[in-house]
PDB file of C-alpha atoms and ligand atoms in Angstrom:
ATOM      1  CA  UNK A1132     197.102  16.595  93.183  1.00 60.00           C
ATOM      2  CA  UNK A1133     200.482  17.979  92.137  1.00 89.00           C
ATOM      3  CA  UNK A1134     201.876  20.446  93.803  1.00 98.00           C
ATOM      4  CA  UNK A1135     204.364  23.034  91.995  1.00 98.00           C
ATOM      5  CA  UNK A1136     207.584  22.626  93.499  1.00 98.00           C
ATOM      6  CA  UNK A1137     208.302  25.899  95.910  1.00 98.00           C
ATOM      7  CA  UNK A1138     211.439  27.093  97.217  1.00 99.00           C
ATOM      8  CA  UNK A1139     212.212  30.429  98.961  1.00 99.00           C
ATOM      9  CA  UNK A1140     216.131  31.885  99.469  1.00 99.00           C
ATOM     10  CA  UNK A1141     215.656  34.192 102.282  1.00 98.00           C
ATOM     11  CA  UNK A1142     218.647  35.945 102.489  1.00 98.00           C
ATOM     12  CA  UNK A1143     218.031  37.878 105.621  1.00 98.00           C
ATOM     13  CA  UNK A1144     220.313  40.837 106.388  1.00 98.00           C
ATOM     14  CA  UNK A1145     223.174  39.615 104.003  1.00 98.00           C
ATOM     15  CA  UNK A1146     224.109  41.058 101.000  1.00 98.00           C
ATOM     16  CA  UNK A1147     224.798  43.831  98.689  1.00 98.00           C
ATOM     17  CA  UNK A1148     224.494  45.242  95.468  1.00 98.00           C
ATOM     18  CA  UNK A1149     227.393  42.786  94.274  1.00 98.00           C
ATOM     19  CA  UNK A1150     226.668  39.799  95.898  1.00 98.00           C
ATOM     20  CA  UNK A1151     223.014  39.884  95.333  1.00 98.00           C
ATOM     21  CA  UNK A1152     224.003  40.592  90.958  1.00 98.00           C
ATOM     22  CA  UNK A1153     225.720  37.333  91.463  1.00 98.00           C
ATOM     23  CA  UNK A1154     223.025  35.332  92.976  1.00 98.00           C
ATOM     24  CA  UNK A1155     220.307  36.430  90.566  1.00 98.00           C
ATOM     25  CA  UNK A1156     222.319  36.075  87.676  1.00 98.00           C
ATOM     26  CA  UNK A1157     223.469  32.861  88.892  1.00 98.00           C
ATOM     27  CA  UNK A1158     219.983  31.886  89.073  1.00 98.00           C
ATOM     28  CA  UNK A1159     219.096  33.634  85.521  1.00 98.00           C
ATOM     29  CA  UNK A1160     222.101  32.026  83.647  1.00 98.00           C
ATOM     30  CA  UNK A1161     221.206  28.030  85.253  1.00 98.00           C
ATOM     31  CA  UNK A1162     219.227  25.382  83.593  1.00 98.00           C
ATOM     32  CA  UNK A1163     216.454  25.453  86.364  1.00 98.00           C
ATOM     33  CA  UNK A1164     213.341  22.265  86.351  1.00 97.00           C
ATOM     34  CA  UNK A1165     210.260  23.850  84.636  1.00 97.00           C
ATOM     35  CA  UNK A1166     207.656  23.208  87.038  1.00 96.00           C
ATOM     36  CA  UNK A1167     209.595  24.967  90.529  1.00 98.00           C
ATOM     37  CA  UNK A1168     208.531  28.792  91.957  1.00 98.00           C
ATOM     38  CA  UNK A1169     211.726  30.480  93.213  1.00 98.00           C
ATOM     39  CA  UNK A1170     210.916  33.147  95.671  1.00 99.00           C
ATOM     40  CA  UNK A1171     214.400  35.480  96.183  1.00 98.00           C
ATOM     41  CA  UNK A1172     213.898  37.606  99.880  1.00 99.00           C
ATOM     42  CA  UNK A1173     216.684  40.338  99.590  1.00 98.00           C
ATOM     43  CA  UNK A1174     216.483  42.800 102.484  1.00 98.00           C
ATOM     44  CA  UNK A1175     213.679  45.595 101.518  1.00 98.00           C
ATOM     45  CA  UNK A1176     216.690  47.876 100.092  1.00 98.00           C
ATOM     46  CA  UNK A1177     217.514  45.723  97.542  1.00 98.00           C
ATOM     47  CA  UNK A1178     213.707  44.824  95.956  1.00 98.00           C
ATOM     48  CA  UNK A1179     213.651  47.171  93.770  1.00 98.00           C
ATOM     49  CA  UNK A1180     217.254  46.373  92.617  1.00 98.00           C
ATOM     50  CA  UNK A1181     216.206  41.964  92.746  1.00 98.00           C
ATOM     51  CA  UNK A1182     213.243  42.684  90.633  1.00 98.00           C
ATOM     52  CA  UNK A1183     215.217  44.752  87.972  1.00 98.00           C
ATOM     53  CA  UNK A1184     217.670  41.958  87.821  1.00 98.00           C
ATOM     54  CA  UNK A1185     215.436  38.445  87.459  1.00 98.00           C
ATOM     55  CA  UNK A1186     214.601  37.416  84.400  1.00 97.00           C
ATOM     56  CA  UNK A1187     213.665  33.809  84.525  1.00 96.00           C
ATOM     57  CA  UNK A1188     209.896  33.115  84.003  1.00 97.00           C
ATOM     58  CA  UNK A1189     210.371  30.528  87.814  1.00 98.00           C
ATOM     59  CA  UNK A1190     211.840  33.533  89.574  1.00 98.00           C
ATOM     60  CA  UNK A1191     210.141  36.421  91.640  1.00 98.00           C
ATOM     61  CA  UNK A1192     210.959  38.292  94.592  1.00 99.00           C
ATOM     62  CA  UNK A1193     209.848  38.264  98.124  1.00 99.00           C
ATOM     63  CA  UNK A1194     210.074  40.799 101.302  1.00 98.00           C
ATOM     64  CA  UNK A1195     210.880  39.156 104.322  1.00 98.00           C
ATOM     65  CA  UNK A1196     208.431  41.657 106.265  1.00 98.00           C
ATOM     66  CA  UNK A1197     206.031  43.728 105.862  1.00 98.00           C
ATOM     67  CA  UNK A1198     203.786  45.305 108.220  1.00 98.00           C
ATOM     68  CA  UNK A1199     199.540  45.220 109.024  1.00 98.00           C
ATOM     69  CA  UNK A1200     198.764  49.202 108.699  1.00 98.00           C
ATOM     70  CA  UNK A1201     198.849  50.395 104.885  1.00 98.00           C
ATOM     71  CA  UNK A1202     200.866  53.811 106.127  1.00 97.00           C
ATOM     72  CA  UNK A1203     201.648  56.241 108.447  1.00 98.00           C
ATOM     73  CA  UNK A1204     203.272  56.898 111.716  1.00 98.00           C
ATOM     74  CA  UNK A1205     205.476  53.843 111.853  1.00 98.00           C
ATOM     75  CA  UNK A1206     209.081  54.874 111.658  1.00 98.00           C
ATOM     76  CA  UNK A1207     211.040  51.525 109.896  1.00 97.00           C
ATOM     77  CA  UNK A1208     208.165  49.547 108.866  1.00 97.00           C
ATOM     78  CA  UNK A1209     207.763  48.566 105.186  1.00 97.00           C
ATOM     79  CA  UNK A1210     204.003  48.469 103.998  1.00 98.00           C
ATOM     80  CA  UNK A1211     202.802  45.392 101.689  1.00 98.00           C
ATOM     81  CA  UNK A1212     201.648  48.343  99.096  1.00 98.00           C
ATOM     82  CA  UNK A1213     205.067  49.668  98.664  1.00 98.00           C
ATOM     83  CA  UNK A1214     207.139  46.051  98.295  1.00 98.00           C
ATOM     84  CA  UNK A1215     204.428  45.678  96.097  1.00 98.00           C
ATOM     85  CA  UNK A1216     204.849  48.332  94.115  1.00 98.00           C
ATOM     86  CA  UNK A1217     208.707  47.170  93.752  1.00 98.00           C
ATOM     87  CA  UNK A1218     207.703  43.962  92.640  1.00 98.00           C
ATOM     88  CA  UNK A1219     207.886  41.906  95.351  1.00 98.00           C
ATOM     89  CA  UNK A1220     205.033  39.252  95.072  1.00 98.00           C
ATOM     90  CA  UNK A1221     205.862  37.072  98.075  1.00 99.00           C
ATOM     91  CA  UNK A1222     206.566  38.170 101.868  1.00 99.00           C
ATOM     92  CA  UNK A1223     208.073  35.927 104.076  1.00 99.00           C
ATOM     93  CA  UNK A1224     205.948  36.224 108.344  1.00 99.00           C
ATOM     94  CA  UNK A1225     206.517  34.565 111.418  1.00 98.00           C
ATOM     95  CA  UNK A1226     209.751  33.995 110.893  1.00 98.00           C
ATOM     96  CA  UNK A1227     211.575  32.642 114.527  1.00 98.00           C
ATOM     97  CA  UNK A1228     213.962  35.296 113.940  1.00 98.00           C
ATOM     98  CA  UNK A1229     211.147  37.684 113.474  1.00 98.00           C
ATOM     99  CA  UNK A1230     209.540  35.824 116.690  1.00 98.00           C
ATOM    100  CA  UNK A1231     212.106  35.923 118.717  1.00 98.00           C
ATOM    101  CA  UNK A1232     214.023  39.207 118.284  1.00 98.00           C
ATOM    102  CA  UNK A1233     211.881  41.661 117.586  1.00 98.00           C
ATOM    103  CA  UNK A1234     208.869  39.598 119.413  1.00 98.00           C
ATOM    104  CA  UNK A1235     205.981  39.084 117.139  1.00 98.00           C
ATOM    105  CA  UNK A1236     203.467  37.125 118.717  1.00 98.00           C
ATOM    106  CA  UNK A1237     200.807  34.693 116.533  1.00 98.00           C
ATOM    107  CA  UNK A1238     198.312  37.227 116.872  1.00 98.00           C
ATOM    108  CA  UNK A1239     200.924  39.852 115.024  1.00 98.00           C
ATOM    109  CA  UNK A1240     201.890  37.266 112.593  1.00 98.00           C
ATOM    110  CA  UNK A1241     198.057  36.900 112.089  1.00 98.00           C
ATOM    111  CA  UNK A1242     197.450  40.492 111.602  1.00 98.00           C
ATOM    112  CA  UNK A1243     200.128  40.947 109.080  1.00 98.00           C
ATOM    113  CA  UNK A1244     198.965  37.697 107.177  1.00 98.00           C
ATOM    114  CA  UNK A1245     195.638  38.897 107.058  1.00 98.00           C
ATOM    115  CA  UNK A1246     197.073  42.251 105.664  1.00 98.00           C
ATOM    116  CA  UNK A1247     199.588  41.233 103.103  1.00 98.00           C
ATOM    117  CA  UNK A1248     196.991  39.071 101.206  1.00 98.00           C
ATOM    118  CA  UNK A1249     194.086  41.147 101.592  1.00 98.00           C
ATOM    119  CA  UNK A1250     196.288  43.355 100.005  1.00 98.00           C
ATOM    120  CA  UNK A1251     197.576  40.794  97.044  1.00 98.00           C
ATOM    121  CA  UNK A1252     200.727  39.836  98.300  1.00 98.00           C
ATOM    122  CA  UNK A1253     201.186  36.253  98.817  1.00 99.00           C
ATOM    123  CA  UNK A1254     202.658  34.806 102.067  1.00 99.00           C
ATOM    124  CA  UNK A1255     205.110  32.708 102.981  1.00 99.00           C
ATOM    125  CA  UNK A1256     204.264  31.676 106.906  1.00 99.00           C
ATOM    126  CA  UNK A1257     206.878  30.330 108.857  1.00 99.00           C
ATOM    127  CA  UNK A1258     205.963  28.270 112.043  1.00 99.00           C
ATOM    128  CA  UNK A1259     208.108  25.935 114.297  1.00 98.00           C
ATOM    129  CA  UNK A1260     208.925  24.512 117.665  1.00 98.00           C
ATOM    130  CA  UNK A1261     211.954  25.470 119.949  1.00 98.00           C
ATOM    131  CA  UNK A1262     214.529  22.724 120.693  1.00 98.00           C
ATOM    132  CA  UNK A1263     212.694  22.607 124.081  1.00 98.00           C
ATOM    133  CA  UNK A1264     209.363  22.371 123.032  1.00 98.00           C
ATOM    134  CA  UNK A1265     210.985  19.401 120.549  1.00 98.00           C
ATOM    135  CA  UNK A1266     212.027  17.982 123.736  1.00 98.00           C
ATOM    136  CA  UNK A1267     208.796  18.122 125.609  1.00 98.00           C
ATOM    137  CA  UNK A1268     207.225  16.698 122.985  1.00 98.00           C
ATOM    138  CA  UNK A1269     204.764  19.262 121.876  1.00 98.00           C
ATOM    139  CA  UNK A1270     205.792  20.026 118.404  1.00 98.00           C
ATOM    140  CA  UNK A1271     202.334  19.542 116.797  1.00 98.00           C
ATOM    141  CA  UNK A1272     200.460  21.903 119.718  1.00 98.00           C
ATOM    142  CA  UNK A1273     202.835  24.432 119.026  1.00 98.00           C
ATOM    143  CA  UNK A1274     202.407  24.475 115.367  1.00 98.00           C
ATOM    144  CA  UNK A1275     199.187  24.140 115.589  1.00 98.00           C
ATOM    145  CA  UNK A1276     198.526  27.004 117.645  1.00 98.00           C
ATOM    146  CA  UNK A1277     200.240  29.156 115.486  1.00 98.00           C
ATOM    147  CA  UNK A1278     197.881  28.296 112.643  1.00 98.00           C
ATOM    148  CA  UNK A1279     195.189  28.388 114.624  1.00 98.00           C
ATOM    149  CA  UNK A1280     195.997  31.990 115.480  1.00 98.00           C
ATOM    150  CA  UNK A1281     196.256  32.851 110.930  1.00 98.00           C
ATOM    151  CA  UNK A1282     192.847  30.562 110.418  1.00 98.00           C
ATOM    152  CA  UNK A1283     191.049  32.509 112.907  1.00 98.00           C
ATOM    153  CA  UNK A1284     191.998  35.737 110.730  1.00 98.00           C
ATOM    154  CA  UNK A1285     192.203  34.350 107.019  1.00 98.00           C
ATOM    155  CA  UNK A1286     189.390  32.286 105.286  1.00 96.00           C
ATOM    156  CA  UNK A1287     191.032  31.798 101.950  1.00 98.00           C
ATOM    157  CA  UNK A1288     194.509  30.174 102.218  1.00 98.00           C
ATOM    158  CA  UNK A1289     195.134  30.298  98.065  1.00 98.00           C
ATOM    159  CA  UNK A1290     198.091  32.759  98.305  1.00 98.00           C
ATOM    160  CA  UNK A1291     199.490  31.173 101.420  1.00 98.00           C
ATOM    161  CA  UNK A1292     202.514  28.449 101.478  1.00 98.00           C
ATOM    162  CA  UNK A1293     203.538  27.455 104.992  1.00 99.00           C
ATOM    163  CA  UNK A1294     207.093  26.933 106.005  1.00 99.00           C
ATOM    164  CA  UNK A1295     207.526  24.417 108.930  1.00 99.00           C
ATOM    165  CA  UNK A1296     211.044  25.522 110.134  1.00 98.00           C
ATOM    166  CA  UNK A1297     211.812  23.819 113.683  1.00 98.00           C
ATOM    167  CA  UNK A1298     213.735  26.684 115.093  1.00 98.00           C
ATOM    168  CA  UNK A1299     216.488  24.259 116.262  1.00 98.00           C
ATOM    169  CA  UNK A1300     217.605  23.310 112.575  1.00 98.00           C
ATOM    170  CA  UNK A1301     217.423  27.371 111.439  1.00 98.00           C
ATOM    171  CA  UNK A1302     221.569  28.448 111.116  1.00 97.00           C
ATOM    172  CA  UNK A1303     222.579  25.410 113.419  1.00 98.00           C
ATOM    173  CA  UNK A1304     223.430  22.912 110.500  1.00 97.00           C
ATOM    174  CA  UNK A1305     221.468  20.002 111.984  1.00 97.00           C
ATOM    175  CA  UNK A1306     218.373  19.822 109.595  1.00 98.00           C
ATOM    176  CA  UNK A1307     215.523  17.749 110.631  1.00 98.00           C
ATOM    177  CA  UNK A1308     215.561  14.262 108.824  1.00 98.00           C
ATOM    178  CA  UNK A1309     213.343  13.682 106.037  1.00 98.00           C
ATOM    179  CA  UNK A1310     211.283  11.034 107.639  1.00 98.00           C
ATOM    180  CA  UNK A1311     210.735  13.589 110.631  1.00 98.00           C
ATOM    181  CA  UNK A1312     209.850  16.557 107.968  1.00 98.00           C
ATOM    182  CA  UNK A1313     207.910  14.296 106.103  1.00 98.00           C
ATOM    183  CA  UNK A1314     205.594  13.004 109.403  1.00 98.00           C
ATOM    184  CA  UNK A1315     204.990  16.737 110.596  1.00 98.00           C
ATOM    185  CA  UNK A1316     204.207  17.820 107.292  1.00 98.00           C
ATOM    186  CA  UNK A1317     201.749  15.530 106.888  1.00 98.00           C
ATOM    187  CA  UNK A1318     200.269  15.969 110.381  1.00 98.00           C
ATOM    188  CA  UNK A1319     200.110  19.829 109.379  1.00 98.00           C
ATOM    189  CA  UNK A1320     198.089  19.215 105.940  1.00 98.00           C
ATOM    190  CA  UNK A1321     195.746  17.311 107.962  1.00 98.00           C
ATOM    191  CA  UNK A1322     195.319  19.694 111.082  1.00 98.00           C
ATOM    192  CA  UNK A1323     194.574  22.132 107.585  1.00 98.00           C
ATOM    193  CA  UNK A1324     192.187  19.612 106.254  1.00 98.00           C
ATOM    194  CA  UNK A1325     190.191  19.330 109.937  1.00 98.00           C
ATOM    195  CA  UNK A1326     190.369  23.330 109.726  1.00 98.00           C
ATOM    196  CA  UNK A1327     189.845  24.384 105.890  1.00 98.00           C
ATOM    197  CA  UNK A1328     188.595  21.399 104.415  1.00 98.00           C
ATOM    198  CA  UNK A1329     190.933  18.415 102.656  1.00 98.00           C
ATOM    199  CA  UNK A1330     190.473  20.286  99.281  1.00 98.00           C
ATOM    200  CA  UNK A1331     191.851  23.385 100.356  1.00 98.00           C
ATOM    201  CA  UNK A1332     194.495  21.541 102.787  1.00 98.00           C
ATOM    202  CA  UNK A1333     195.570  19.548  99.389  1.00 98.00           C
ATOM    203  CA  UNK A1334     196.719  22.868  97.292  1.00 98.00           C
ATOM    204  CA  UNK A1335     198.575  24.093 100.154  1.00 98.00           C
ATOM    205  CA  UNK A1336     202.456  23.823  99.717  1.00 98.00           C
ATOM    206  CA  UNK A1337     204.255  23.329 102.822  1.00 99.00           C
ATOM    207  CA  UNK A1338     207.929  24.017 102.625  1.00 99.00           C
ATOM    208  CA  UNK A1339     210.854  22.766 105.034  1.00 98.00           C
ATOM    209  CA  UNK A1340     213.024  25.095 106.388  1.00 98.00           C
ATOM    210  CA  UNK A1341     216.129  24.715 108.179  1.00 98.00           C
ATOM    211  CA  UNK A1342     219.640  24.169 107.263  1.00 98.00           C
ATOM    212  CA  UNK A1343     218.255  22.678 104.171  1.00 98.00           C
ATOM    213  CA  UNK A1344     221.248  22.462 101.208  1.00 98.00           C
ATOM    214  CA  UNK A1345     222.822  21.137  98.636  1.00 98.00           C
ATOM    215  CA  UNK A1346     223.801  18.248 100.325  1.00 98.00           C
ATOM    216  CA  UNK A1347     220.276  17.029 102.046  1.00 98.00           C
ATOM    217  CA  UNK A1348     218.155  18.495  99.934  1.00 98.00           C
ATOM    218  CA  UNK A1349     217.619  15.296  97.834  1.00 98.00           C
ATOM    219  CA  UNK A1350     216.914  12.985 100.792  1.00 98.00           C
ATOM    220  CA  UNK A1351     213.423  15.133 100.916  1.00 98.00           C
ATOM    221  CA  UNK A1352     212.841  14.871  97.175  1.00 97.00           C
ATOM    222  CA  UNK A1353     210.259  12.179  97.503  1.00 97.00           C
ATOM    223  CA  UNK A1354     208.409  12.998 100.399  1.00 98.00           C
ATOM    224  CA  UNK A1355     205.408  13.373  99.165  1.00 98.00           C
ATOM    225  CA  UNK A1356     204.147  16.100 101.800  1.00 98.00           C
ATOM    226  CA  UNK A1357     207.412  18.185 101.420  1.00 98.00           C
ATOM    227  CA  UNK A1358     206.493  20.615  98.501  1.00 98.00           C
ATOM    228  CA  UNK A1359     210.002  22.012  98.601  1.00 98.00           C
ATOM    229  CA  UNK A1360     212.049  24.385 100.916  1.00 98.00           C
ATOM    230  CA  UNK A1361     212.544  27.639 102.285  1.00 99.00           C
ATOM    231  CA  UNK A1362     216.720  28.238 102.522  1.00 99.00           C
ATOM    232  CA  UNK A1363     218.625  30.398 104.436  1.00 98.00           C
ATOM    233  CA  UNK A1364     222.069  30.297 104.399  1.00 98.00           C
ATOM    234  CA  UNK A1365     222.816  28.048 101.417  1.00 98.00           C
ATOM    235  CA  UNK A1366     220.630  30.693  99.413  1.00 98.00           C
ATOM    236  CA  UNK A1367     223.413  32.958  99.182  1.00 98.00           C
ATOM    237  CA  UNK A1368     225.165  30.001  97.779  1.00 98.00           C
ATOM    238  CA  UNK A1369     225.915  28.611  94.295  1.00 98.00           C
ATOM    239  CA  UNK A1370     224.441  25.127  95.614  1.00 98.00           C
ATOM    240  CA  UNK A1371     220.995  27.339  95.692  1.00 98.00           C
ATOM    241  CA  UNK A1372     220.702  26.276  92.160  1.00 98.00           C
ATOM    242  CA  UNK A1373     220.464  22.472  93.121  1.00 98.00           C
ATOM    243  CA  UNK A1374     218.299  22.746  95.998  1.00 98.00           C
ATOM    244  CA  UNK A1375     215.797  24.368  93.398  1.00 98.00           C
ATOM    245  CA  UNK A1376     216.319  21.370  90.773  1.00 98.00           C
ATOM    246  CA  UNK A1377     215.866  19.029  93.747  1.00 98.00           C
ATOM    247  CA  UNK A1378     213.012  17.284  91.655  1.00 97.00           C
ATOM    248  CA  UNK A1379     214.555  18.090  88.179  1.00 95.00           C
TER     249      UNK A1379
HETATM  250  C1  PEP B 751     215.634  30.475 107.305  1.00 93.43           C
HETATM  251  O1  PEP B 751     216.172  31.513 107.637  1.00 93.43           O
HETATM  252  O2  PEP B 751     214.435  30.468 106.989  1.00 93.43           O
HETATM  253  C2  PEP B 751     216.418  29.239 107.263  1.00 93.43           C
HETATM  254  C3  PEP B 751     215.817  28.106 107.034  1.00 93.43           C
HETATM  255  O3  PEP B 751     217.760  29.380 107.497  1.00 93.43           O
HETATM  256  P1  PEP B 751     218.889  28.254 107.259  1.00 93.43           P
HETATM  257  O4  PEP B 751     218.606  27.595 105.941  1.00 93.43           O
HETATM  258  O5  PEP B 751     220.186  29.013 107.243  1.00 93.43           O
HETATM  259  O6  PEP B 751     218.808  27.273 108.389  1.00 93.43           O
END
């Protein structure tokens, strides 16, 4: 089945009111393909101000957190009902940098899975191996266990588009090849289809991520497991706009 073409920018912290006008209305002012979802991840501060600027019928807006209580006593947290209630339709979890610096585990990843989409926000779940975990060979166990940890939480996986982002390729400028995407990928979808079912494991997009660009993005254009890209640094970009026509 086809797939619609998916790519997320997630600008992490970067970015102001200025720079983030010129992105958007880069994007707004581009011929973009028809059949591609852009997902634009300001930081929370600027949702509101992303979703008052896009204006393209591919484009929403993503957070690139949210957290698993609705409210309350949790000084710095953002809840899934107020991005929502920006706009934001997408949130970005499990990031590495989310993994590693502020040191959600899969079972917090899980959680705030669980919590975004029971509470209508779709999710964009990043999972990966470390360079050493590359090395020791255990790239599918490790990816695997972090699904496991989401499947043991969430039955229906409609609103969910994985992003397999090796940790070693995120910022470093040494994205994985396209063959190499391409074989994980398809190991993923059918870990999913053992787990979910191959119907379910069909519709789900899985994304790469890492150091994806203008430059390699069309050496992953027909991999047929590689439903398009979630983009860090280039996002901020003006080659943004090609890495979204990839397949146009
Ligand atoms: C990311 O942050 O998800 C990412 C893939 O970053 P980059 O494209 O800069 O490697």
């Amino acid at each position: 089945m086809a797939r619609t073409f998916f790519v997320g920018g997630n600008f992490k912290l970067n970015g102001n009111k200025k720079s983030i006008k010129e992105i958007v209305e880069r994007l707004n002012g581009a011929s973009l393909a028809e059949d591609v979802e852009v997902v634009v991840c300001p930081p929370a501060a600027y949702l509101d101000y992303t979703v008052s600027l896009v204006n393209k019928k591919q484009l929403s807006v993503g957070a690139q957190n949210t957290y698993s209580k609705a409210s309350g006593a949790y000084t710095g947290e953002n809840s899934v009902d107020q991005v929502k209630d920006l706009g934001a339709k997408w949130v970005i979890l499990g990031h590495s940098e989310r993994r590693t610096y502020f040191h959600e585990d899969d079972k917090i990843v899980a959680e705030k899975t669980k919590f975004a989409l029971d509470n209508g926000v779709g999710v964009i779940l990043c999972i990966g191996e470390t360079f050493e975990e590359k090395e020791a060979g255990i790239t599918l166990q490790v990816v695997e266990r972090q699904l496991n940890a989401v499947i043991a939480e969430v039955n229906d996986w409609t609103n969910v588009v994985i992003a397999y982002e090796p940790v070693w390729a995120i910022g470093t400028g040494l994205a994985a090849t396209a063959d190499d995407a391409q074989e994980i990928h398809a190991s993923i979808r059918k870990f999913l289809a053992e787990k979910l079912g191959a119907d379910a494991a069909e519709k789900i997009r899985i994304l790469y991520g890492g150091s994806a660009n203008g430059a390699n993005c069309s050496t992953f254009k027909d991999k047929k497991d590689v439903d398009g890209f979630l983009v860090g640094g280039a996002s901020l970009k003006p080659e943004f706009v090609d890495i979204v026509n990839t397949r146009k």
